[in-house]
Amino acid sequence: MREKRIPAMIPLEPLDAAGIQIPYHFRCPISLELMQDPVTVCTGQTYDRSSIEAWVATGNTTCPVTRVPLSDFSLIPNHTLRRLIQEWCVSNRSFGVERIPTPKQPADPSLIRSLLNQASSGSNPVHNRVTALRRLRGFARDSEKNRSLIAALNAKDVLVSVLFNSDESSDSSELKHESLALLAIFPPSDIVCTSIASDPDRVGYLVSLLFHPSSIDVRVNSAALIESVIAGTKSTDLRSFICTSDEIYVGVISILTNPIPSPRALKIGVKTLFALCLSKQHRHKAVSAGAVNALITRLTELDKCDCERALATVELLCRIPQGCAAFGAHALTVPLLVKTILKISDRATEYAAGALLALASTSERLQREAVNAGVLTQLLLLVQSDCTERAKRKAQMLLKLLRDSWPEDSMGNYSDDFNCSDVVPF
């Protein structure tokens, strides 16, 4: 039998060594792990909800224990057993066992359908429609199952209709903001994204929300929807059209430069800025709007995925003269990029090496800065590492470019370790 773990992710061996045994009926018969949300099926057997749902989702129609066909696929919460498990967890907390949380029950499809009807009804008072959307958002936050249910009931179409309905009363801004918040959770389909991108009024409305005077959440949610629209629009011309607005860059970058940004705000700000910078002919707008300072300032605050995307954006902007000049003028650019190599991920290393290559190609001063920051050692380690071939090629090209900037007393050592004449074309 394979090793199992309890919710606190503590191996069972310490409990066994201490003489603490998990009661057999507290374990799910499928996973053999401590149940967190015990539910009973029509045969009377109890399983952990996630395990029995996965069992049924793979096409099984029988009870895993009794092998009796399931005549009814409804799952009844076993509250008594769940409370017993919670009591057992509390009594054994000195051994590192965490109390399982009380699970929230899945939303009723009929209730979700009713809430969507209430939200979409123009004859319904605005405050009732806002309340319906808030309840939907609460259900969406509770579980992935609820989100799947809401999405399956055409929620996206309802939300888009509410957000862009120009016939709404003047006091409907709160209604639109709630709809926008839900669309940040349920991005519209590619067809809807294309329809939004092709409507200047809709694009303009989203850009205006980036400058909401009192709610950072509205600004962040608007940026999230803009990124979804760009990603979901297949037409290059339409994507370019969205990126023509100077204000869109100012608004997105203002999210990154907010004095106390939340992790979500930083994530969406970086993601949206990257999407905008994929349009090469408009990258100079990002530079003019302050993207360089925003990216360099926030780089050390980002998690791995966001840092990779931020570095990819830096490399994109370094491919245009304005971007190279702006990054080259920032005192922290080169040291941060050098420090990033081999520190975060293969992708981050590749983007950092690419940005350094672009910068060093334009200025001998930046070449010296890179050498002084220790880039030679980093690059030599990179070309001998298991990093991507693209990253290694960039490192080789950068080493060749920096050859004239190598310290004289170390020329021999570096040349012995790496032959710059063997550079693979980029």
mmCIF file of N, CA, C and O in Angstrom, residues 72-163:
data_model
loop_
_atom_site.group_PDB
_atom_site.id
_atom_site.type_symbol
_atom_site.label_atom_id
_atom_site.label_comp_id
_atom_site.label_asym_id
_atom_site.label_seq_id
_atom_site.Cartn_x
_atom_site.Cartn_y
_atom_site.Cartn_z
ATOM 1 N N ASP A 72 -28.758 6.188 -8.229
ATOM 2 C CA ASP A 72 -28.899 7.621 -7.995
ATOM 3 C C ASP A 72 -27.504 8.175 -7.721
ATOM 4 O O ASP A 72 -26.777 7.653 -6.867
ATOM 5 N N PHE A 73 -27.114 9.224 -8.443
ATOM 6 C CA PHE A 73 -25.766 9.767 -8.293
ATOM 7 C C PHE A 73 -25.708 10.951 -7.332
ATOM 8 O O PHE A 73 -24.711 11.663 -7.278
ATOM 9 N N SER A 74 -26.769 11.157 -6.567
ATOM 10 C CA SER A 74 -26.755 12.252 -5.599
ATOM 11 C C SER A 74 -25.843 11.896 -4.425
ATOM 12 O O SER A 74 -25.712 10.732 -4.038
ATOM 13 N N LEU A 75 -25.184 12.909 -3.852
ATOM 14 C CA LEU A 75 -24.258 12.734 -2.732
ATOM 15 C C LEU A 75 -24.806 13.452 -1.507
ATOM 16 O O LEU A 75 -25.039 14.660 -1.540
ATOM 17 N N ILE A 76 -25.031 12.699 -0.437
ATOM 18 C CA ILE A 76 -25.614 13.263 0.783
ATOM 19 C C ILE A 76 -24.506 13.511 1.796
ATOM 20 O O ILE A 76 -23.792 12.570 2.190
ATOM 21 N N PRO A 77 -24.316 14.764 2.237
ATOM 22 C CA PRO A 77 -23.260 15.050 3.226
ATOM 23 C C PRO A 77 -23.467 14.247 4.505
ATOM 24 O O PRO A 77 -24.579 14.191 5.045
ATOM 25 N N ASN A 78 -22.421 13.616 4.985
ATOM 26 C CA ASN A 78 -22.470 12.864 6.235
ATOM 27 C C ASN A 78 -21.932 13.765 7.347
ATOM 28 O O ASN A 78 -20.749 13.710 7.704
ATOM 29 N N HIS A 79 -22.811 14.615 7.870
ATOM 30 C CA HIS A 79 -22.390 15.609 8.855
ATOM 31 C C HIS A 79 -21.898 14.965 10.141
ATOM 32 O O HIS A 79 -20.952 15.446 10.773
ATOM 33 N N THR A 80 -22.543 13.870 10.547
ATOM 34 C CA THR A 80 -22.147 13.208 11.799
ATOM 35 C C THR A 80 -20.712 12.701 11.722
ATOM 36 O O THR A 80 -19.902 12.945 12.624
ATOM 37 N N LEU A 81 -20.376 12.023 10.628
ATOM 38 C CA LEU A 81 -19.022 11.514 10.471
ATOM 39 C C LEU A 81 -18.015 12.653 10.343
ATOM 40 O O LEU A 81 -16.912 12.582 10.907
ATOM 41 N N ARG A 82 -18.394 13.700 9.634
ATOM 42 C CA ARG A 82 -17.468 14.829 9.486
ATOM 43 C C ARG A 82 -17.161 15.461 10.841
ATOM 44 O O ARG A 82 -16.017 15.795 11.143
ATOM 45 N N ARG A 83 -18.185 15.596 11.706
ATOM 46 C CA ARG A 83 -17.939 16.169 13.032
ATOM 47 C C ARG A 83 -17.055 15.251 13.884
ATOM 48 O O ARG A 83 -16.195 15.716 14.647
ATOM 49 N N LEU A 84 -17.235 13.938 13.751
ATOM 50 C CA LEU A 84 -16.393 12.995 14.482
ATOM 51 C C LEU A 84 -14.938 13.109 14.033
ATOM 52 O O LEU A 84 -14.011 13.061 14.856
ATOM 53 N N ILE A 85 -14.743 13.265 12.729
ATOM 54 C CA ILE A 85 -13.381 13.423 12.209
ATOM 55 C C ILE A 85 -12.765 14.715 12.730
ATOM 56 O O ILE A 85 -11.589 14.747 13.121
ATOM 57 N N GLN A 86 -13.551 15.775 12.754
ATOM 58 C CA GLN A 86 -13.037 17.054 13.256
ATOM 59 C C GLN A 86 -12.650 16.948 14.729
ATOM 60 O O GLN A 86 -11.623 17.479 15.152
ATOM 61 N N GLU A 87 -13.475 16.248 15.511
ATOM 62 C CA GLU A 87 -13.159 16.065 16.934
ATOM 63 C C GLU A 87 -11.879 15.254 17.099
ATOM 64 O O GLU A 87 -11.049 15.542 17.965
ATOM 65 N N TRP A 88 -11.703 14.239 16.259
ATOM 66 C CA TRP A 88 -10.490 13.428 16.324
ATOM 67 C C TRP A 88 -9.261 14.273 15.983
ATOM 68 O O TRP A 88 -8.221 14.156 16.622
ATOM 69 N N CYS A 89 -9.400 15.136 14.968
ATOM 70 C CA CYS A 89 -8.285 16.015 14.596
ATOM 71 C C CYS A 89 -7.897 16.924 15.748
ATOM 72 O O CYS A 89 -6.711 17.105 16.044
ATOM 73 N N VAL A 90 -8.883 17.514 16.421
ATOM 74 C CA VAL A 90 -8.620 18.426 17.537
ATOM 75 C C VAL A 90 -7.934 17.688 18.680
ATOM 76 O O VAL A 90 -6.977 18.193 19.286
ATOM 77 N N SER A 91 -8.391 16.483 18.964
ATOM 78 C CA SER A 91 -7.813 15.720 20.079
ATOM 79 C C SER A 91 -6.376 15.275 19.793
ATOM 80 O O SER A 91 -5.644 14.929 20.715
ATOM 81 N N ASN A 92 -5.983 15.285 18.512
ATOM 82 C CA ASN A 92 -4.638 14.847 18.150
ATOM 83 C C ASN A 92 -3.797 15.983 17.559
ATOM 84 O O ASN A 92 -2.796 15.724 16.883
ATOM 85 N N ARG A 93 -4.188 17.214 17.839
ATOM 86 C CA ARG A 93 -3.452 18.332 17.248
ATOM 87 C C ARG A 93 -2.024 18.430 17.787
ATOM 88 O O ARG A 93 -1.139 18.991 17.126
ATOM 89 N N SER A 94 -1.768 17.893 18.958
ATOM 90 C CA SER A 94 -0.407 17.926 19.506
ATOM 91 C C SER A 94 0.550 17.088 18.671
ATOM 92 O O SER A 94 1.771 17.222 18.794
ATOM 93 N N PHE A 95 -0.005 16.213 17.817
ATOM 94 C CA PHE A 95 0.818 15.393 16.935
ATOM 95 C C PHE A 95 0.918 15.983 15.526
ATOM 96 O O PHE A 95 1.368 15.312 14.600
ATOM 97 N N GLY A 96 0.494 17.224 15.386
ATOM 98 C CA GLY A 96 0.602 17.898 14.093
ATOM 99 C C GLY A 96 -0.584 17.697 13.174
ATOM 100 O O GLY A 96 -0.512 18.015 11.992
ATOM 101 N N VAL A 97 -1.709 17.198 13.721
ATOM 102 C CA VAL A 97 -2.896 16.987 12.896
ATOM 103 C C VAL A 97 -3.728 18.263 12.876
ATOM 104 O O VAL A 97 -4.076 18.797 13.926
ATOM 105 N N GLU A 98 -4.041 18.752 11.689
ATOM 106 C CA GLU A 98 -4.870 19.949 11.556
ATOM 107 C C GLU A 98 -6.336 19.568 11.451
ATOM 108 O O GLU A 98 -6.689 18.560 10.829
ATOM 109 N N ARG A 99 -7.169 20.388 12.034
ATOM 110 C CA ARG A 99 -8.617 20.158 11.964
ATOM 111 C C ARG A 99 -9.097 20.387 10.540
ATOM 112 O O ARG A 99 -8.780 21.403 9.921
ATOM 113 N N ILE A 100 -9.858 19.446 9.994
ATOM 114 C CA ILE A 100 -10.392 19.639 8.647
ATOM 115 C C ILE A 100 -11.456 20.730 8.689
ATOM 116 O O ILE A 100 -12.227 20.825 9.648
ATOM 117 N N PRO A 101 -11.502 21.586 7.692
ATOM 118 C CA PRO A 101 -12.499 22.661 7.690
ATOM 119 C C PRO A 101 -13.891 22.116 7.402
ATOM 120 O O PRO A 101 -14.043 21.039 6.801
ATOM 121 N N THR A 102 -14.891 22.830 7.833
ATOM 122 C CA THR A 102 -16.271 22.460 7.501
ATOM 123 C C THR A 102 -16.522 22.839 6.049
ATOM 124 O O THR A 102 -16.456 24.020 5.692
ATOM 125 N N PRO A 103 -16.773 21.869 5.180
ATOM 126 C CA PRO A 103 -16.912 22.168 3.745
ATOM 127 C C PRO A 103 -18.207 22.910 3.437
ATOM 128 O O PRO A 103 -19.234 22.726 4.102
ATOM 129 N N LYS A 104 -18.113 23.766 2.443
ATOM 130 C CA LYS A 104 -19.321 24.442 1.957
ATOM 131 C C LYS A 104 -19.989 23.558 0.923
ATOM 132 O O LYS A 104 -19.323 22.988 0.056
ATOM 133 N N GLN A 105 -21.285 23.476 1.009
ATOM 134 C CA GLN A 105 -22.009 22.579 0.118
ATOM 135 C C GLN A 105 -22.120 23.165 -1.288
ATOM 136 O O GLN A 105 -22.204 24.390 -1.465
ATOM 137 N N PRO A 106 -22.093 22.318 -2.319
ATOM 138 C CA PRO A 106 -22.209 22.794 -3.700
ATOM 139 C C PRO A 106 -23.509 23.558 -3.918
ATOM 140 O O PRO A 106 -24.536 23.295 -3.276
ATOM 141 N N ALA A 107 -23.464 24.505 -4.811
ATOM 142 C CA ALA A 107 -24.655 25.314 -5.105
ATOM 143 C C ALA A 107 -25.717 24.478 -5.818
ATOM 144 O O ALA A 107 -25.399 23.568 -6.587
ATOM 145 N N ASP A 108 -26.955 24.828 -5.564
ATOM 146 C CA ASP A 108 -28.085 24.165 -6.229
ATOM 147 C C ASP A 108 -28.250 24.767 -7.628
ATOM 148 O O ASP A 108 -28.362 25.985 -7.766
ATOM 149 N N PRO A 109 -28.250 23.950 -8.674
ATOM 150 C CA PRO A 109 -28.397 24.481 -10.043
ATOM 151 C C PRO A 109 -29.618 25.368 -10.224
ATOM 152 O O PRO A 109 -29.554 26.379 -10.933
ATOM 153 N N SER A 110 -30.719 25.008 -9.575
ATOM 154 C CA SER A 110 -31.942 25.819 -9.722
ATOM 155 C C SER A 110 -31.745 27.193 -9.093
ATOM 156 O O SER A 110 -32.273 28.201 -9.592
ATOM 157 N N LEU A 111 -30.972 27.260 -8.005
ATOM 158 C CA LEU A 111 -30.707 28.553 -7.365
ATOM 159 C C LEU A 111 -29.809 29.405 -8.257
ATOM 160 O O LEU A 111 -30.061 30.614 -8.427
ATOM 161 N N ILE A 112 -28.787 28.805 -8.834
ATOM 162 C CA ILE A 112 -27.892 29.546 -9.732
ATOM 163 C C ILE A 112 -28.669 30.083 -10.931
ATOM 164 O O ILE A 112 -28.501 31.237 -11.340
ATOM 165 N N ARG A 113 -29.539 29.249 -11.477
ATOM 166 C CA ARG A 113 -30.351 29.676 -12.619
ATOM 167 C C ARG A 113 -31.253 30.844 -12.229
ATOM 168 O O ARG A 113 -31.415 31.816 -12.988
ATOM 169 N N SER A 114 -31.826 30.783 -11.037
ATOM 170 C CA SER A 114 -32.693 31.862 -10.560
ATOM 171 C C SER A 114 -31.907 33.155 -10.367
ATOM 172 O O SER A 114 -32.376 34.247 -10.730
ATOM 173 N N LEU A 115 -30.707 33.057 -9.816
ATOM 174 C CA LEU A 115 -29.887 34.254 -9.602
ATOM 175 C C LEU A 115 -29.495 34.901 -10.933
ATOM 176 O O LEU A 115 -29.486 36.136 -11.052
ATOM 177 N N LEU A 116 -29.200 34.085 -11.933
ATOM 178 C CA LEU A 116 -28.866 34.632 -13.251
ATOM 179 C C LEU A 116 -30.069 35.322 -13.874
ATOM 180 O O LEU A 116 -29.930 36.381 -14.507
ATOM 181 N N ASN A 117 -31.231 34.751 -13.691
ATOM 182 C CA ASN A 117 -32.456 35.374 -14.210
ATOM 183 C C ASN A 117 -32.708 36.709 -13.515
ATOM 184 O O ASN A 117 -33.100 37.693 -14.156
ATOM 185 N N GLN A 118 -32.497 36.743 -12.211
ATOM 186 C CA GLN A 118 -32.701 37.990 -11.470
ATOM 187 C C GLN A 118 -31.722 39.065 -11.933
ATOM 188 O O GLN A 118 -32.083 40.234 -12.087
ATOM 189 N N ALA A 119 -30.475 38.658 -12.149
ATOM 190 C CA ALA A 119 -29.443 39.622 -12.542
ATOM 191 C C ALA A 119 -29.687 40.178 -13.931
ATOM 192 O O ALA A 119 -29.371 41.340 -14.216
ATOM 193 N N SER A 120 -30.252 39.377 -14.814
ATOM 194 C CA SER A 120 -30.433 39.802 -16.205
ATOM 195 C C SER A 120 -31.742 40.525 -16.451
ATOM 196 O O SER A 120 -31.929 41.134 -17.510
ATOM 197 N N SER A 121 -32.657 40.489 -15.497
ATOM 198 C CA SER A 121 -33.980 41.091 -15.684
ATOM 199 C C SER A 121 -33.919 42.602 -15.517
ATOM 200 O O SER A 121 -33.663 43.111 -14.424
ATOM 201 N N GLY A 122 -34.177 43.321 -16.609
ATOM 202 C CA GLY A 122 -34.158 44.774 -16.551
ATOM 203 C C GLY A 122 -35.278 45.351 -15.708
ATOM 204 O O GLY A 122 -35.184 46.487 -15.237
ATOM 205 N N SER A 123 -36.369 44.590 -15.510
ATOM 206 C CA SER A 123 -37.497 45.066 -14.705
ATOM 207 C C SER A 123 -37.244 44.891 -13.215
ATOM 208 O O SER A 123 -37.969 45.446 -12.380
ATOM 209 N N ASN A 124 -36.225 44.130 -12.871
ATOM 210 C CA ASN A 124 -35.897 43.901 -11.465
ATOM 211 C C ASN A 124 -35.173 45.129 -10.920
ATOM 212 O O ASN A 124 -34.315 45.698 -11.601
ATOM 213 N N PRO A 125 -35.469 45.565 -9.685
ATOM 214 C CA PRO A 125 -34.758 46.708 -9.108
ATOM 215 C C PRO A 125 -33.245 46.471 -9.115
ATOM 216 O O PRO A 125 -32.774 45.346 -8.927
ATOM 217 N N VAL A 126 -32.503 47.548 -9.321
ATOM 218 C CA VAL A 126 -31.065 47.437 -9.450
ATOM 219 C C VAL A 126 -30.428 46.789 -8.224
ATOM 220 O O VAL A 126 -29.552 45.927 -8.346
ATOM 221 N N HIS A 127 -30.879 47.157 -7.031
ATOM 222 C CA HIS A 127 -30.232 46.603 -5.837
ATOM 223 C C HIS A 127 -30.460 45.098 -5.719
ATOM 224 O O HIS A 127 -29.611 44.371 -5.196
ATOM 225 N N ASN A 128 -31.608 44.618 -6.226
ATOM 226 C CA ASN A 128 -31.852 43.174 -6.221
ATOM 227 C C ASN A 128 -30.924 42.468 -7.217
ATOM 228 O O ASN A 128 -30.430 41.359 -6.957
ATOM 229 N N ARG A 129 -30.688 43.098 -8.348
ATOM 230 C CA ARG A 129 -29.794 42.514 -9.354
ATOM 231 C C ARG A 129 -28.352 42.488 -8.832
ATOM 232 O O ARG A 129 -27.625 41.511 -9.052
ATOM 233 N N VAL A 130 -27.956 43.550 -8.134
ATOM 234 C CA VAL A 130 -26.613 43.591 -7.540
ATOM 235 C C VAL A 130 -26.465 42.478 -6.508
ATOM 236 O O VAL A 130 -25.440 41.778 -6.465
ATOM 237 N N THR A 131 -27.495 42.299 -5.685
ATOM 238 C CA THR A 131 -27.457 41.239 -4.668
ATOM 239 C C THR A 131 -27.323 39.866 -5.314
ATOM 240 O O THR A 131 -26.573 39.009 -4.836
ATOM 241 N N ALA A 132 -28.033 39.654 -6.417
ATOM 242 C CA ALA A 132 -27.966 38.366 -7.115
ATOM 243 C C ALA A 132 -26.554 38.109 -7.642
ATOM 244 O O ALA A 132 -26.022 36.999 -7.519
ATOM 245 N N LEU A 133 -25.931 39.138 -8.213
ATOM 246 C CA LEU A 133 -24.574 38.980 -8.728
ATOM 247 C C LEU A 133 -23.567 38.727 -7.600
ATOM 248 O O LEU A 133 -22.630 37.937 -7.756
ATOM 249 N N ARG A 134 -23.783 39.385 -6.470
ATOM 250 C CA ARG A 134 -22.880 39.175 -5.342
ATOM 251 C C ARG A 134 -22.993 37.748 -4.809
ATOM 252 O O ARG A 134 -21.992 37.134 -4.431
ATOM 253 N N ARG A 135 -24.203 37.220 -4.784
ATOM 254 C CA ARG A 135 -24.376 35.830 -4.343
ATOM 255 C C ARG A 135 -23.700 34.876 -5.329
ATOM 256 O O ARG A 135 -23.074 33.894 -4.925
ATOM 257 N N LEU A 136 -23.822 35.178 -6.605
ATOM 258 C CA LEU A 136 -23.154 34.351 -7.609
ATOM 259 C C LEU A 136 -21.638 34.385 -7.419
ATOM 260 O O LEU A 136 -20.960 33.355 -7.530
ATOM 261 N N ARG A 137 -21.117 35.551 -7.117
ATOM 262 C CA ARG A 137 -19.675 35.667 -6.913
ATOM 263 C C ARG A 137 -19.245 34.880 -5.677
ATOM 264 O O ARG A 137 -18.187 34.268 -5.654
ATOM 265 N N GLY A 138 -20.078 34.902 -4.649
ATOM 266 C CA GLY A 138 -19.776 34.124 -3.459
ATOM 267 C C GLY A 138 -19.727 32.638 -3.751
ATOM 268 O O GLY A 138 -18.825 31.919 -3.298
ATOM 269 N N PHE A 139 -20.710 32.155 -4.529
ATOM 270 C CA PHE A 139 -20.721 30.738 -4.913
ATOM 271 C C PHE A 139 -19.483 30.402 -5.751
ATOM 272 O O PHE A 139 -18.878 29.342 -5.590
ATOM 273 N N ALA A 140 -19.111 31.295 -6.645
ATOM 274 C CA ALA A 140 -17.958 31.053 -7.514
ATOM 275 C C ALA A 140 -16.668 30.943 -6.710
ATOM 276 O O ALA A 140 -15.771 30.169 -7.048
ATOM 277 N N ARG A 141 -16.570 31.710 -5.645
ATOM 278 C CA ARG A 141 -15.366 31.664 -4.817
ATOM 279 C C ARG A 141 -15.280 30.383 -3.991
ATOM 280 O O ARG A 141 -14.194 29.967 -3.590
ATOM 281 N N ASP A 142 -16.436 29.750 -3.743
ATOM 282 C CA ASP A 142 -16.464 28.593 -2.846
ATOM 283 C C ASP A 142 -15.767 27.364 -3.413
ATOM 284 O O ASP A 142 -15.069 26.659 -2.682
ATOM 285 N N SER A 143 -15.970 27.086 -4.697
ATOM 286 C CA SER A 143 -15.407 25.839 -5.229
ATOM 287 C C SER A 143 -15.341 25.845 -6.745
ATOM 288 O O SER A 143 -16.085 26.582 -7.417
ATOM 289 N N GLU A 144 -14.472 24.994 -7.272
ATOM 290 C CA GLU A 144 -14.354 24.820 -8.716
ATOM 291 C C GLU A 144 -15.642 24.232 -9.286
ATOM 292 O O GLU A 144 -16.041 24.560 -10.404
ATOM 293 N N LYS A 145 -16.288 23.360 -8.516
ATOM 294 C CA LYS A 145 -17.537 22.761 -8.982
ATOM 295 C C LYS A 145 -18.599 23.836 -9.191
ATOM 296 O O LYS A 145 -19.339 23.811 -10.182
ATOM 297 N N ASN A 146 -18.683 24.781 -8.266
ATOM 298 C CA ASN A 146 -19.645 25.872 -8.425
ATOM 299 C C ASN A 146 -19.315 26.716 -9.653
ATOM 300 O O ASN A 146 -20.216 27.137 -10.389
ATOM 301 N N ARG A 147 -18.032 26.969 -9.872
ATOM 302 C CA ARG A 147 -17.640 27.767 -11.040
ATOM 303 C C ARG A 147 -18.012 27.051 -12.338
ATOM 304 O O ARG A 147 -18.484 27.691 -13.287
ATOM 305 N N SER A 148 -17.830 25.746 -12.357
ATOM 306 C CA SER A 148 -18.203 24.976 -13.550
ATOM 307 C C SER A 148 -19.705 25.030 -13.783
ATOM 308 O O SER A 148 -20.163 25.153 -14.926
ATOM 309 N N LEU A 149 -20.466 24.952 -12.711
ATOM 310 C CA LEU A 149 -21.921 25.009 -12.814
ATOM 311 C C LEU A 149 -22.383 26.368 -13.338
ATOM 312 O O LEU A 149 -23.210 26.456 -14.251
ATOM 313 N N ILE A 150 -21.828 27.442 -12.773
ATOM 314 C CA ILE A 150 -22.216 28.790 -13.195
ATOM 315 C C ILE A 150 -21.861 29.019 -14.660
ATOM 316 O O ILE A 150 -22.650 29.564 -15.434
ATOM 317 N N ALA A 151 -20.676 28.574 -15.055
ATOM 318 C CA ALA A 151 -20.255 28.746 -16.450
ATOM 319 C C ALA A 151 -21.146 27.955 -17.401
ATOM 320 O O ALA A 151 -21.441 28.417 -18.514
ATOM 321 N N ALA A 152 -21.598 26.772 -16.973
ATOM 322 C CA ALA A 152 -22.425 25.918 -17.826
ATOM 323 C C ALA A 152 -23.817 26.495 -18.066
ATOM 324 O O ALA A 152 -24.509 26.103 -19.011
ATOM 325 N N LEU A 153 -24.233 27.438 -17.232
ATOM 326 C CA LEU A 153 -25.577 28.029 -17.357
ATOM 327 C C LEU A 153 -25.544 29.365 -18.092
ATOM 328 O O LEU A 153 -26.378 30.235 -17.864
ATOM 329 N N ASN A 154 -24.584 29.528 -18.987
ATOM 330 C CA ASN A 154 -24.476 30.723 -19.836
ATOM 331 C C ASN A 154 -24.311 32.022 -19.047
ATOM 332 O O ASN A 154 -24.797 33.077 -19.455
ATOM 333 N N ALA A 155 -23.621 31.925 -17.925
ATOM 334 C CA ALA A 155 -23.424 33.123 -17.101
ATOM 335 C C ALA A 155 -22.644 34.193 -17.848
ATOM 336 O O ALA A 155 -22.913 35.390 -17.689
ATOM 337 N N LYS A 156 -21.688 33.778 -18.665
ATOM 338 C CA LYS A 156 -20.834 34.751 -19.358
ATOM 339 C C LYS A 156 -21.655 35.678 -20.250
ATOM 340 O O LYS A 156 -21.427 36.894 -20.274
ATOM 341 N N ASP A 157 -22.612 35.110 -20.980
ATOM 342 C CA ASP A 157 -23.434 35.939 -21.867
ATOM 343 C C ASP A 157 -24.262 36.933 -21.073
ATOM 344 O O ASP A 157 -24.424 38.097 -21.468
ATOM 345 N N VAL A 158 -24.789 36.478 -19.932
ATOM 346 C CA VAL A 158 -25.576 37.363 -19.073
ATOM 347 C C VAL A 158 -24.705 38.501 -18.558
ATOM 348 O O VAL A 158 -25.106 39.681 -18.585
ATOM 349 N N LEU A 159 -23.511 38.170 -18.109
ATOM 350 C CA LEU A 159 -22.624 39.178 -17.523
ATOM 351 C C LEU A 159 -22.172 40.204 -18.551
ATOM 352 O O LEU A 159 -22.117 41.410 -18.263
ATOM 353 N N VAL A 160 -21.838 39.760 -19.759
ATOM 354 C CA VAL A 160 -21.438 40.686 -20.818
ATOM 355 C C VAL A 160 -22.579 41.615 -21.173
ATOM 356 O O VAL A 160 -22.389 42.823 -21.377
ATOM 357 N N SER A 161 -23.784 41.065 -21.232
ATOM 358 C CA SER A 161 -24.964 41.875 -21.548
ATOM 359 C C SER A 161 -25.199 42.955 -20.499
ATOM 360 O O SER A 161 -25.494 44.109 -20.828
ATOM 361 N N VAL A 162 -25.044 42.594 -19.242
ATOM 362 C CA VAL A 162 -25.242 43.569 -18.161
ATOM 363 C C VAL A 162 -24.148 44.633 -18.197
ATOM 364 O O VAL A 162 -24.419 45.831 -18.074
ATOM 365 N N LEU A 163 -22.904 44.213 -18.385
ATOM 366 C CA LEU A 163 -21.784 45.154 -18.343
ATOM 367 C C LEU A 163 -21.859 46.209 -19.431
ATOM 368 O O LEU A 163 -21.589 47.389 -19.185
#
